[in-house]
CSV table of C-alpha atoms and ligand atoms in Angstrom, one decimal:
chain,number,residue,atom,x,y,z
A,896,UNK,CA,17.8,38.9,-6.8
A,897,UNK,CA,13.8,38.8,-7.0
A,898,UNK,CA,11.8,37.4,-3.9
A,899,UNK,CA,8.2,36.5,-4.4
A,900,UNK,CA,6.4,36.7,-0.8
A,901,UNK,CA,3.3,34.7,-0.6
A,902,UNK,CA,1.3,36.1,2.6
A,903,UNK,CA,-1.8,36.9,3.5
A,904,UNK,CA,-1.3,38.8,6.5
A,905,UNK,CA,-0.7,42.0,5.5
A,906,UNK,CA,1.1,43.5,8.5
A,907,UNK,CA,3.7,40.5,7.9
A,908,UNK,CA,3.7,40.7,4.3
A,909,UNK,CA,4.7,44.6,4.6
A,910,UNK,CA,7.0,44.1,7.5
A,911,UNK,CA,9.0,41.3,5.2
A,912,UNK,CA,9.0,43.2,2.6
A,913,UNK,CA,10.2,46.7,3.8
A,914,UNK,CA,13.3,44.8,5.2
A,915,UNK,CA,14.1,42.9,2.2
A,916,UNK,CA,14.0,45.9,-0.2
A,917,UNK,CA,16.3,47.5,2.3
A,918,UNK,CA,18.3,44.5,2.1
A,919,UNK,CA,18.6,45.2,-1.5
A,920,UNK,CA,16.3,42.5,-3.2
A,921,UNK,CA,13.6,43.0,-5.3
A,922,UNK,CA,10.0,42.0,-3.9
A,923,UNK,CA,6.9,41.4,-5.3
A,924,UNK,CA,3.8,40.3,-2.6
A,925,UNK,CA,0.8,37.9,-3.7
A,926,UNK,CA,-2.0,37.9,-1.0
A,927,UNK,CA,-3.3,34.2,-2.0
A,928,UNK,CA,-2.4,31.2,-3.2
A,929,UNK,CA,-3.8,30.8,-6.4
A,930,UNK,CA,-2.2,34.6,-7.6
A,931,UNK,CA,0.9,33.7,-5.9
A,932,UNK,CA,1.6,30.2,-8.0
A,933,UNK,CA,0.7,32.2,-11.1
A,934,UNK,CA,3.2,35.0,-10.6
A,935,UNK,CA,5.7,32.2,-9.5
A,936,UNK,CA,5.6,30.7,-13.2
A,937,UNK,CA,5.7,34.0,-14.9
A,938,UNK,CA,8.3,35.5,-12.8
A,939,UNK,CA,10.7,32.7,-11.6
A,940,UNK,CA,12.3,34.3,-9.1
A,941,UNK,CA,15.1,33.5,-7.7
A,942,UNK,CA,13.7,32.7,-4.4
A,943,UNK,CA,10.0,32.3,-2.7
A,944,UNK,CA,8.8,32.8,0.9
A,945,UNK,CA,5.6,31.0,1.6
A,946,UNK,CA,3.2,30.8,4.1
A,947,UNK,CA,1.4,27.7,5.0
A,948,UNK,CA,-1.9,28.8,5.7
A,949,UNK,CA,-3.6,30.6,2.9
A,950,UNK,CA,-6.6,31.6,1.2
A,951,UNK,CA,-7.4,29.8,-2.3
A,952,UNK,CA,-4.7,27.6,-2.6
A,953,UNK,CA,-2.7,26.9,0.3
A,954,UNK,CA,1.2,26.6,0.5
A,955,UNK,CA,1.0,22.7,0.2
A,956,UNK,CA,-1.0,22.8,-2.6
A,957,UNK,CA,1.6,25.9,-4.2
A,958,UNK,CA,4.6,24.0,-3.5
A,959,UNK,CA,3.2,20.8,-5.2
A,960,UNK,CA,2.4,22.6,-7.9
A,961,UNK,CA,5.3,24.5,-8.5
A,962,UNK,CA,7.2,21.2,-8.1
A,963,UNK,CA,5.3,19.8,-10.7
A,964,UNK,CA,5.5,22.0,-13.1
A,965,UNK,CA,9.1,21.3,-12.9
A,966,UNK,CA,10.4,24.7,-11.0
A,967,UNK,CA,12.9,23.8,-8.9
A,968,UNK,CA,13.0,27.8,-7.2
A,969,UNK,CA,13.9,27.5,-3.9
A,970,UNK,CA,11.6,28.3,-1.1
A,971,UNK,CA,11.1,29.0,2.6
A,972,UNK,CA,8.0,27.7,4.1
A,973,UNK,CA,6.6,30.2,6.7
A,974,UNK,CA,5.0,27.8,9.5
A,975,UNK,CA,2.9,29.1,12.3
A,976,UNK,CA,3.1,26.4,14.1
A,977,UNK,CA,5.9,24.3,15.2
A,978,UNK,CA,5.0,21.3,15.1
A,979,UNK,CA,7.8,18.1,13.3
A,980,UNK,CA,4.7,16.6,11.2
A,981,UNK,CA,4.5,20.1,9.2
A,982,UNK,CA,8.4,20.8,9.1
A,983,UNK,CA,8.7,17.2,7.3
A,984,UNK,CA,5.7,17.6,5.0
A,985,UNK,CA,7.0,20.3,3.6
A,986,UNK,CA,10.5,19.4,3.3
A,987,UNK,CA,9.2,16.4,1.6
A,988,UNK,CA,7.5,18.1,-1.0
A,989,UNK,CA,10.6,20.0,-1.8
A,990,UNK,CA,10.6,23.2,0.4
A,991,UNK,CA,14.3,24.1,1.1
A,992,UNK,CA,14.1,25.3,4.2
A,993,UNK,CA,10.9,26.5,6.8
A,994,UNK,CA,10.7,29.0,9.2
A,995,UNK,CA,8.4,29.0,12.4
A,996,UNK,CA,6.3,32.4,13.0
A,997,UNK,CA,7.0,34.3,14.7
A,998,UNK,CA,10.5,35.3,13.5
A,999,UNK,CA,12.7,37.6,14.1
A,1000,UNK,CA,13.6,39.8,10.4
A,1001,UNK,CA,17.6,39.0,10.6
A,1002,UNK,CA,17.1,35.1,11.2
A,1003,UNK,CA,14.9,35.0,8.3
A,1004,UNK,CA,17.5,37.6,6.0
A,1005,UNK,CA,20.1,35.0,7.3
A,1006,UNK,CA,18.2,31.9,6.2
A,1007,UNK,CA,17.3,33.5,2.4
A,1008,UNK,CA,20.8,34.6,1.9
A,1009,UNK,CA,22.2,30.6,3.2
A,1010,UNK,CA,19.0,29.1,0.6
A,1011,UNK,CA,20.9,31.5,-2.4
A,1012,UNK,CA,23.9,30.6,-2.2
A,1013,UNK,CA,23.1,27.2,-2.1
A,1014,UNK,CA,21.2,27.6,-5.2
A,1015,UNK,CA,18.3,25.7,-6.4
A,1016,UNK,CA,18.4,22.0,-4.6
A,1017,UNK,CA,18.0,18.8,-6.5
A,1018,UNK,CA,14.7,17.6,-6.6
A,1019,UNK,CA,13.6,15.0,-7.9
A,1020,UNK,CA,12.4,15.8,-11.6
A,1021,UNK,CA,8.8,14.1,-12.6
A,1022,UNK,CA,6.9,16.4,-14.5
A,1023,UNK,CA,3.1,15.7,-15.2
A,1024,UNK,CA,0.0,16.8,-16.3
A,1025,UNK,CA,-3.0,14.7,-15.4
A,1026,UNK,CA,-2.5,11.1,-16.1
A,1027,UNK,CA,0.7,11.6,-18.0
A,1028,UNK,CA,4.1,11.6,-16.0
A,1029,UNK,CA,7.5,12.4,-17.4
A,1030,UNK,CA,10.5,10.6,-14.9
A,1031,UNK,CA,13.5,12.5,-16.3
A,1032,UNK,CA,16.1,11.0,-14.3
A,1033,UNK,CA,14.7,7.7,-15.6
A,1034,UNK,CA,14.3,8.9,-19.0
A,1035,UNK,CA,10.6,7.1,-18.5
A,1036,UNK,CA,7.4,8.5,-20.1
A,1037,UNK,CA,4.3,7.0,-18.7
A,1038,UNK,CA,0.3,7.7,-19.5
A,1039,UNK,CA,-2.4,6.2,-17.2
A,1040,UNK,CA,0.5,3.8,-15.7
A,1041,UNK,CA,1.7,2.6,-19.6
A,1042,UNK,CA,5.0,3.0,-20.8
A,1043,UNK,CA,5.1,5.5,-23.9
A,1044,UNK,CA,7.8,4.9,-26.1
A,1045,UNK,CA,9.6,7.8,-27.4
A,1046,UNK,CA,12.3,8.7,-29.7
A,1047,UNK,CA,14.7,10.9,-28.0
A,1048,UNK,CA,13.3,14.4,-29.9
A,1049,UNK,CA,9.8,13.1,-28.8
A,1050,UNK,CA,10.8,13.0,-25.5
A,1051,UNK,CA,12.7,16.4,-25.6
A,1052,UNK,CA,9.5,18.0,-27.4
A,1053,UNK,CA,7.3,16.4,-24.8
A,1054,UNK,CA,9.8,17.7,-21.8
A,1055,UNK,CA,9.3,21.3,-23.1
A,1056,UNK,CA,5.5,20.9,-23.3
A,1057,UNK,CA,5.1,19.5,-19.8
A,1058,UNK,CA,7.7,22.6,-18.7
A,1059,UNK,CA,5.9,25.3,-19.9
A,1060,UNK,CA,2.2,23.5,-19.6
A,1061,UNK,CA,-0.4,25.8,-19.8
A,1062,UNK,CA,1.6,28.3,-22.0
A,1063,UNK,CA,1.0,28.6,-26.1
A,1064,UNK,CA,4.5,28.2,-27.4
A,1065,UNK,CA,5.2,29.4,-31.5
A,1066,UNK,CA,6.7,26.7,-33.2
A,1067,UNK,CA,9.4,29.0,-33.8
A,1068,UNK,CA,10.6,28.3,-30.2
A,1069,UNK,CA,10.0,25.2,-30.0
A,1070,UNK,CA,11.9,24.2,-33.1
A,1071,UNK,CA,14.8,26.7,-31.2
A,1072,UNK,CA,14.2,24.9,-27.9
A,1073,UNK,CA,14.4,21.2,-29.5
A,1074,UNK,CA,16.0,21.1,-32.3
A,1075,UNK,CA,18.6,23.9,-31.8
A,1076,UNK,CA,17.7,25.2,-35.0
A,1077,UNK,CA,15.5,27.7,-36.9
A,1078,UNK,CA,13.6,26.3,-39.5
A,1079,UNK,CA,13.6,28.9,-40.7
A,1080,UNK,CA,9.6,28.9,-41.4
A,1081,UNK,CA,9.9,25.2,-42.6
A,1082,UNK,CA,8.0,23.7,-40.0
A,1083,UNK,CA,7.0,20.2,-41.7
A,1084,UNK,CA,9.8,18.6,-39.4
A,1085,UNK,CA,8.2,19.7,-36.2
A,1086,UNK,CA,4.3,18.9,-37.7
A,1087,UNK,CA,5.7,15.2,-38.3
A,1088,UNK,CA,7.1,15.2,-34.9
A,1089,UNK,CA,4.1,16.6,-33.0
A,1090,UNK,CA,1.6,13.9,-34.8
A,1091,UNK,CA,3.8,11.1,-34.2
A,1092,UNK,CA,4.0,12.0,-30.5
A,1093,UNK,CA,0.2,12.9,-30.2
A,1094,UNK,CA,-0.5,9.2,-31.4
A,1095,UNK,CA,1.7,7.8,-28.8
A,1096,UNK,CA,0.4,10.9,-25.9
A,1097,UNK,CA,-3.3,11.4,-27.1
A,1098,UNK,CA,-4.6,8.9,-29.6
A,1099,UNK,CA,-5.3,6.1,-27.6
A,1100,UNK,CA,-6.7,8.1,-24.4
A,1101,UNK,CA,-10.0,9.9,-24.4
A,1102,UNK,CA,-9.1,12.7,-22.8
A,1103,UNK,CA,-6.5,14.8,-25.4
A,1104,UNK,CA,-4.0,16.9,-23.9
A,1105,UNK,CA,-1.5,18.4,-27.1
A,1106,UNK,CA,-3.8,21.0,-28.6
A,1107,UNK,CA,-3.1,23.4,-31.6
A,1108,UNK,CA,-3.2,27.1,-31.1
A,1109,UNK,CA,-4.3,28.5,-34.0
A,1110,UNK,CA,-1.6,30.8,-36.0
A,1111,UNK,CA,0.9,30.6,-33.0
A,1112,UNK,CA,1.6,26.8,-32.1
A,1113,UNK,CA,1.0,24.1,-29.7
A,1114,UNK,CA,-0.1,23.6,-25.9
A,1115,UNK,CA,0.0,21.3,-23.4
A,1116,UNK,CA,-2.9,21.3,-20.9
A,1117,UNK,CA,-6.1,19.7,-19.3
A,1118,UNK,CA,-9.4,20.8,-20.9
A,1119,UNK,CA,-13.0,20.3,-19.6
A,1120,UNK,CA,-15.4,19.6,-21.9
B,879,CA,CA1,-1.5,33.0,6.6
């Protein structure tokens, strides 16, 4: 089991992580928020403790994001102060459980072993990416508040996009990812499907967000410029 601490006080970041490692997990520490919602998406582990207050990105901002990228890794918010307003905040925005500092090392063992075996909660699953929002409960794709209508294989290709946003993926895996099958360096099937669902995601809007990556595949992000 892998525990990503996001602290910036390094006397508590040390002091949580000596007694994890002897608790047998495996930690990793990220001093801000900006490094720590980074190594959240490449690592995924299997649980994250986050404090509230932090430089570059704080733990609000972490936990939105991480929510919106789709990861549904549980996390315990580290709060230093105890006040209701912050407790419901960040249950709202999908923490799974918050603890107050200071705390004493067992409460907190006791509360990360209670969050894994619970295993990740439900939350509720809207991915997006600017102006574009994926509702899959609702099976409901949306840009700038209009209904996109997509064929089921559109919707699944989009899905992985918005998943793994950011990230270059070879059309080798996504062919593996959506269509279950290996094309086996056929990739027409997937070329039709990505320009049919770039003139329903991209065409009509200004701002693009399906790019090519040259000799490798297809991304999904925001671009400047
Ligand atoms: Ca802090």
């Amino acid at each position: 089991m892998r525990i990503l601490i996001i602290e910036d006080e390094a006397k508590t970041a040390a002091y949580l992580r000596q007694g994890l490692i002897e608790s047998g997990f495996g930690v990793e520490v990220c001093a801000n928020g900006e490094e720590g919602l980074q190594q959240a998406l490449l690592l995924n582990p299997d649980l994250i403790i986050l404090d509230v207050m932090l430089p570059r990105r704080d733990g609000w901002s972490v936990l939105t994001a991480l929510r919106t990228a789709g990861r549904p890794t549980p996390v315990l918010l580290l709060t230093a102060r105890d006040a209701v307003p912050d407790k419901v905040k960040g249950l709202e925005l999908g923490a799974d459980d918050y603890l107050v500092k200071p705390f004493d090392f067992a409460e907190l063992r006791a509360r990360v072993r209670s969050i894994l075996r619970r295993g990740p909660a439900r939350h509720p699953e809207i991915l997006r990416l600017a102006d574009l929002e994926l509702d899959l409960p609702r099976r409901r794709a949306t840009r700038a508040g209009q209904r996109l209508e997509l064929t089921a294989k559109e919707f699944a290709l989009l899905e992985l996009l918005l998943r793994r946003q950011g990230e270059p993926l070879s059309r080798t895996f996504i062919a593996e990812q959506v269509w279950d099958v290996n094309f086996d360096s056929d990739f027409n099937v997937l070329e039709v499907a990505i320009r049919r669902l770039r003139g329903k995601v991209d065409d009509p809007f200004s701002q693009k967000l399906i790019h090519t990556v040259r000799g490798v595949g297809y991304v999904l992000e925001e671009r400047t410029g």
